[in-house]
Amino acid sequence: GALLAEHPDLRTEAESIATAMVSSPCAEDVAADVFDAVTSLGIESLHGRAGRTPWGYVEPSEAAWNLLHEAVEDFFDDMRRRIDLGLNDAVEATCCGIVIGLYRSRAHGAGSDGPLGWAQDFPSEEACAAIAELIRAFPAQGRGAARDRLAAALGDSVPEWDAMIARAAERAANKR
């Protein structure tokens, strides 16, 4: 701030550097961070959230969904910030990273007593939510192209989710 106050001629250059830093996430880095966020939650994270509470009884599956949703909320917020800034390439990279990270996390739910074990549909449903949010961020006439770019970008990364992703993207692209 003080540097820019003394050298206002650097403001444009500083803003373009800042925009470039904010706008260039690596999908693989986002995927690794999402994977870590959802798989690092163990059974102990459910304690205090599930069972008897001062407000009534909370099912372990409900507590698990809430914990997992909180774990990925920052990634969705990041995607929304980039949408607001019009950084479409960065939005798509962030969305791909979210989807890939969730895809990789699903194996950790099988047989787990942690949140993923209690909410085994969470990765697929949250991935569909990310895709829908990305597609709806585009004006109606640009949604088909965004859907196609997303399908191409995810390609081999989430093979068992191809059909599910196509349906989620198609629904979002056709929504008014």
CSV table of C-alpha atoms in Angstrom, one decimal:
chain,number,residue,atom,x,y,z
A,1,GLY,CA,0.0,0.0,0.0
A,2,ALA,CA,2.7,2.5,0.9
A,3,LEU,CA,4.7,1.7,-2.2
A,4,LEU,CA,1.7,2.3,-4.4
A,5,ALA,CA,1.0,5.6,-2.6
A,6,GLU,CA,4.5,6.8,-3.3
A,7,HIS,CA,4.5,5.4,-6.9
A,8,PRO,CA,1.0,5.6,-8.3
A,9,ASP,CA,2.4,4.7,-11.8
A,10,LEU,CA,3.0,1.1,-10.5
A,11,ARG,CA,-0.7,0.6,-9.6
A,12,THR,CA,-1.7,-0.8,-13.0
A,13,GLU,CA,1.3,-3.2,-13.1
A,14,ALA,CA,0.6,-4.3,-9.4
A,15,GLU,CA,-3.1,-4.9,-10.2
A,16,SER,CA,-2.3,-7.0,-13.2
A,17,ILE,CA,0.3,-9.0,-11.2
A,18,ALA,CA,-2.3,-9.5,-8.4
A,19,THR,CA,-5.0,-10.6,-10.9
A,20,ALA,CA,-2.6,-13.1,-12.5
A,21,MET,CA,-1.8,-14.6,-9.1
A,22,VAL,CA,-5.4,-14.9,-8.2
A,23,SER,CA,-6.5,-16.2,-11.6
A,24,SER,CA,-4.0,-19.0,-12.2
A,25,PRO,CA,-4.8,-21.9,-9.9
A,26,CYS,CA,-3.6,-25.3,-10.9
A,27,ALA,CA,-6.4,-27.9,-11.0
A,28,GLU,CA,-4.1,-30.5,-9.7
A,29,ASP,CA,-3.1,-28.4,-6.7
A,30,VAL,CA,-6.8,-27.6,-6.0
A,31,ALA,CA,-7.6,-31.4,-6.3
A,32,ALA,CA,-4.8,-32.3,-3.8
A,33,ASP,CA,-6.1,-29.6,-1.3
A,34,VAL,CA,-9.7,-30.8,-1.6
A,35,PHE,CA,-8.7,-34.4,-1.2
A,36,ASP,CA,-6.8,-33.5,2.0
A,37,ALA,CA,-9.6,-31.4,3.3
A,38,VAL,CA,-12.2,-34.2,3.1
A,39,THR,CA,-10.0,-37.2,3.9
A,40,SER,CA,-8.3,-35.6,6.9
A,41,LEU,CA,-11.6,-35.6,8.8
A,42,GLY,CA,-11.6,-38.6,11.1
A,43,ILE,CA,-14.1,-40.2,13.5
A,44,GLU,CA,-13.1,-37.7,16.2
A,45,SER,CA,-14.4,-34.9,14.1
A,46,LEU,CA,-17.9,-36.4,14.4
A,47,HIS,CA,-17.8,-36.4,18.2
A,48,GLY,CA,-19.5,-33.4,19.5
A,49,ARG,CA,-21.4,-33.0,16.2
A,50,ALA,CA,-23.5,-36.2,16.2
A,51,GLY,CA,-25.7,-37.8,18.8
A,52,ARG,CA,-27.4,-35.9,21.7
A,53,THR,CA,-26.9,-32.2,21.6
A,54,PRO,CA,-28.5,-29.3,23.6
A,55,TRP,CA,-30.8,-28.8,20.5
A,56,GLY,CA,-31.8,-32.5,20.0
A,57,TYR,CA,-30.4,-35.5,18.3
A,58,VAL,CA,-28.2,-35.2,15.3
A,59,GLU,CA,-27.8,-38.2,13.0
A,60,PRO,CA,-24.1,-39.2,12.3
A,61,SER,CA,-24.8,-38.9,8.6
A,62,GLU,CA,-26.2,-35.4,9.0
A,63,ALA,CA,-23.2,-34.4,11.0
A,64,ALA,CA,-20.8,-36.0,8.5
A,65,TRP,CA,-22.5,-34.1,5.6
A,66,ASN,CA,-22.2,-30.8,7.5
A,67,LEU,CA,-18.5,-31.4,8.3
A,68,LEU,CA,-17.6,-32.4,4.7
A,69,HIS,CA,-19.5,-29.4,3.3
A,70,GLU,CA,-17.6,-27.1,5.6
A,71,ALA,CA,-14.4,-28.7,4.5
A,72,VAL,CA,-14.9,-27.8,0.9
A,73,GLU,CA,-16.8,-24.5,1.4
A,74,ASP,CA,-13.6,-22.4,1.0
A,75,PHE,CA,-13.0,-24.0,-2.4
A,76,PHE,CA,-16.5,-23.0,-3.5
A,77,ASP,CA,-16.0,-19.5,-2.2
A,78,ASP,CA,-12.8,-19.3,-4.1
A,79,MET,CA,-14.6,-20.4,-7.3
A,80,ARG,CA,-17.3,-17.8,-6.6
A,81,ARG,CA,-14.7,-15.0,-6.2
A,82,ARG,CA,-13.2,-15.9,-9.5
A,83,ILE,CA,-16.6,-15.9,-11.1
A,84,ASP,CA,-17.3,-12.4,-9.8
A,85,LEU,CA,-13.9,-11.3,-11.2
A,86,GLY,CA,-14.7,-12.8,-14.6
A,87,LEU,CA,-11.7,-15.1,-14.5
A,88,ASN,CA,-13.3,-17.9,-16.5
A,89,ASP,CA,-10.2,-20.0,-17.0
A,90,ALA,CA,-9.4,-19.8,-13.3
A,91,VAL,CA,-13.1,-20.7,-12.4
A,92,GLU,CA,-12.9,-23.8,-14.7
A,93,ALA,CA,-9.5,-24.9,-13.2
A,94,THR,CA,-10.9,-24.5,-9.7
A,95,CYS,CA,-14.0,-26.4,-10.5
A,96,CYS,CA,-12.0,-29.2,-12.2
A,97,GLY,CA,-9.8,-29.4,-9.1
A,98,ILE,CA,-12.8,-29.6,-6.8
A,99,VAL,CA,-14.3,-32.4,-8.9
A,100,ILE,CA,-11.0,-34.4,-9.2
A,101,GLY,CA,-10.3,-34.0,-5.5
A,102,LEU,CA,-13.7,-35.3,-4.5
A,103,TYR,CA,-13.5,-38.1,-7.0
A,104,ARG,CA,-10.2,-39.3,-5.5
A,105,SER,CA,-11.7,-39.0,-2.0
A,106,ARG,CA,-14.5,-41.5,-2.5
A,107,ALA,CA,-12.4,-44.6,-1.9
A,108,HIS,CA,-11.7,-43.3,1.6
A,109,GLY,CA,-15.4,-43.6,2.5
A,110,ALA,CA,-15.7,-47.3,2.0
A,111,GLY,CA,-15.3,-49.0,5.3
A,112,SER,CA,-14.4,-45.7,7.1
A,113,ASP,CA,-15.9,-44.7,10.4
A,114,GLY,CA,-15.1,-41.0,9.6
A,115,PRO,CA,-17.3,-38.5,7.9
A,116,LEU,CA,-16.8,-40.0,4.4
A,117,GLY,CA,-18.0,-43.4,5.7
A,118,TRP,CA,-21.2,-41.8,7.0
A,119,ALA,CA,-21.7,-39.7,3.8
A,120,GLN,CA,-20.6,-41.9,0.9
A,121,ASP,CA,-22.6,-40.0,-1.7
A,122,PHE,CA,-21.1,-36.7,-0.6
A,123,PRO,CA,-18.2,-36.6,-3.1
A,124,SER,CA,-20.4,-37.2,-6.1
A,125,GLU,CA,-23.2,-34.9,-5.0
A,126,GLU,CA,-20.8,-32.1,-4.1
A,127,ALA,CA,-19.0,-32.5,-7.5
A,128,CYS,CA,-22.3,-32.1,-9.3
A,129,ALA,CA,-23.0,-29.0,-7.2
A,130,ALA,CA,-19.6,-27.5,-8.3
A,131,ILE,CA,-20.3,-28.3,-11.9
A,132,ALA,CA,-23.8,-26.8,-11.8
A,133,GLU,CA,-22.5,-23.6,-10.1
A,134,LEU,CA,-19.8,-23.3,-12.8
A,135,ILE,CA,-22.1,-23.8,-15.7
A,136,ARG,CA,-24.8,-21.4,-14.3
A,137,ALA,CA,-22.1,-18.7,-13.9
A,138,PHE,CA,-22.1,-18.3,-17.7
A,139,PRO,CA,-24.7,-16.5,-19.7
A,140,ALA,CA,-27.2,-18.9,-21.3
A,141,GLN,CA,-25.5,-18.8,-24.7
A,142,GLY,CA,-22.1,-19.6,-23.2
A,143,ARG,CA,-23.2,-22.6,-21.1
A,144,GLY,CA,-22.9,-25.2,-23.8
A,145,ALA,CA,-19.3,-24.3,-24.6
A,146,ALA,CA,-18.5,-24.2,-20.8
A,147,ARG,CA,-20.0,-27.7,-20.5
A,148,ASP,CA,-17.9,-29.0,-23.4
A,149,ARG,CA,-14.7,-27.4,-22.0
A,150,LEU,CA,-15.4,-29.0,-18.6
A,151,ALA,CA,-16.0,-32.4,-20.1
A,152,ALA,CA,-12.8,-32.2,-22.1
A,153,ALA,CA,-10.8,-30.9,-19.1
A,154,LEU,CA,-12.1,-33.7,-16.8
A,155,GLY,CA,-11.8,-36.3,-19.5
A,156,ASP,CA,-9.7,-39.2,-18.1
A,157,SER,CA,-9.5,-37.8,-14.5
A,158,VAL,CA,-12.9,-39.0,-13.3
A,159,PRO,CA,-13.8,-41.9,-15.6
A,160,GLU,CA,-16.5,-43.5,-13.4
A,161,TRP,CA,-18.3,-40.1,-13.1
A,162,ASP,CA,-18.4,-39.3,-16.9
A,163,ALA,CA,-22.2,-39.9,-17.3
A,164,MET,CA,-23.1,-38.3,-13.9
A,165,ILE,CA,-21.0,-35.2,-14.8
A,166,ALA,CA,-22.6,-35.0,-18.3
A,167,ARG,CA,-26.1,-35.1,-16.8
A,168,ALA,CA,-25.3,-32.5,-14.1
A,169,ALA,CA,-23.7,-30.2,-16.7
A,170,GLU,CA,-26.6,-30.7,-19.1
A,171,ARG,CA,-29.2,-29.9,-16.5
A,172,ALA,CA,-27.3,-26.7,-15.5
A,173,ALA,CA,-26.8,-25.7,-19.1
A,174,ASN,CA,-30.5,-25.9,-19.9
A,175,LYS,CA,-31.7,-24.2,-16.7
A,176,ARG,CA,-33.0,-20.7,-17.3
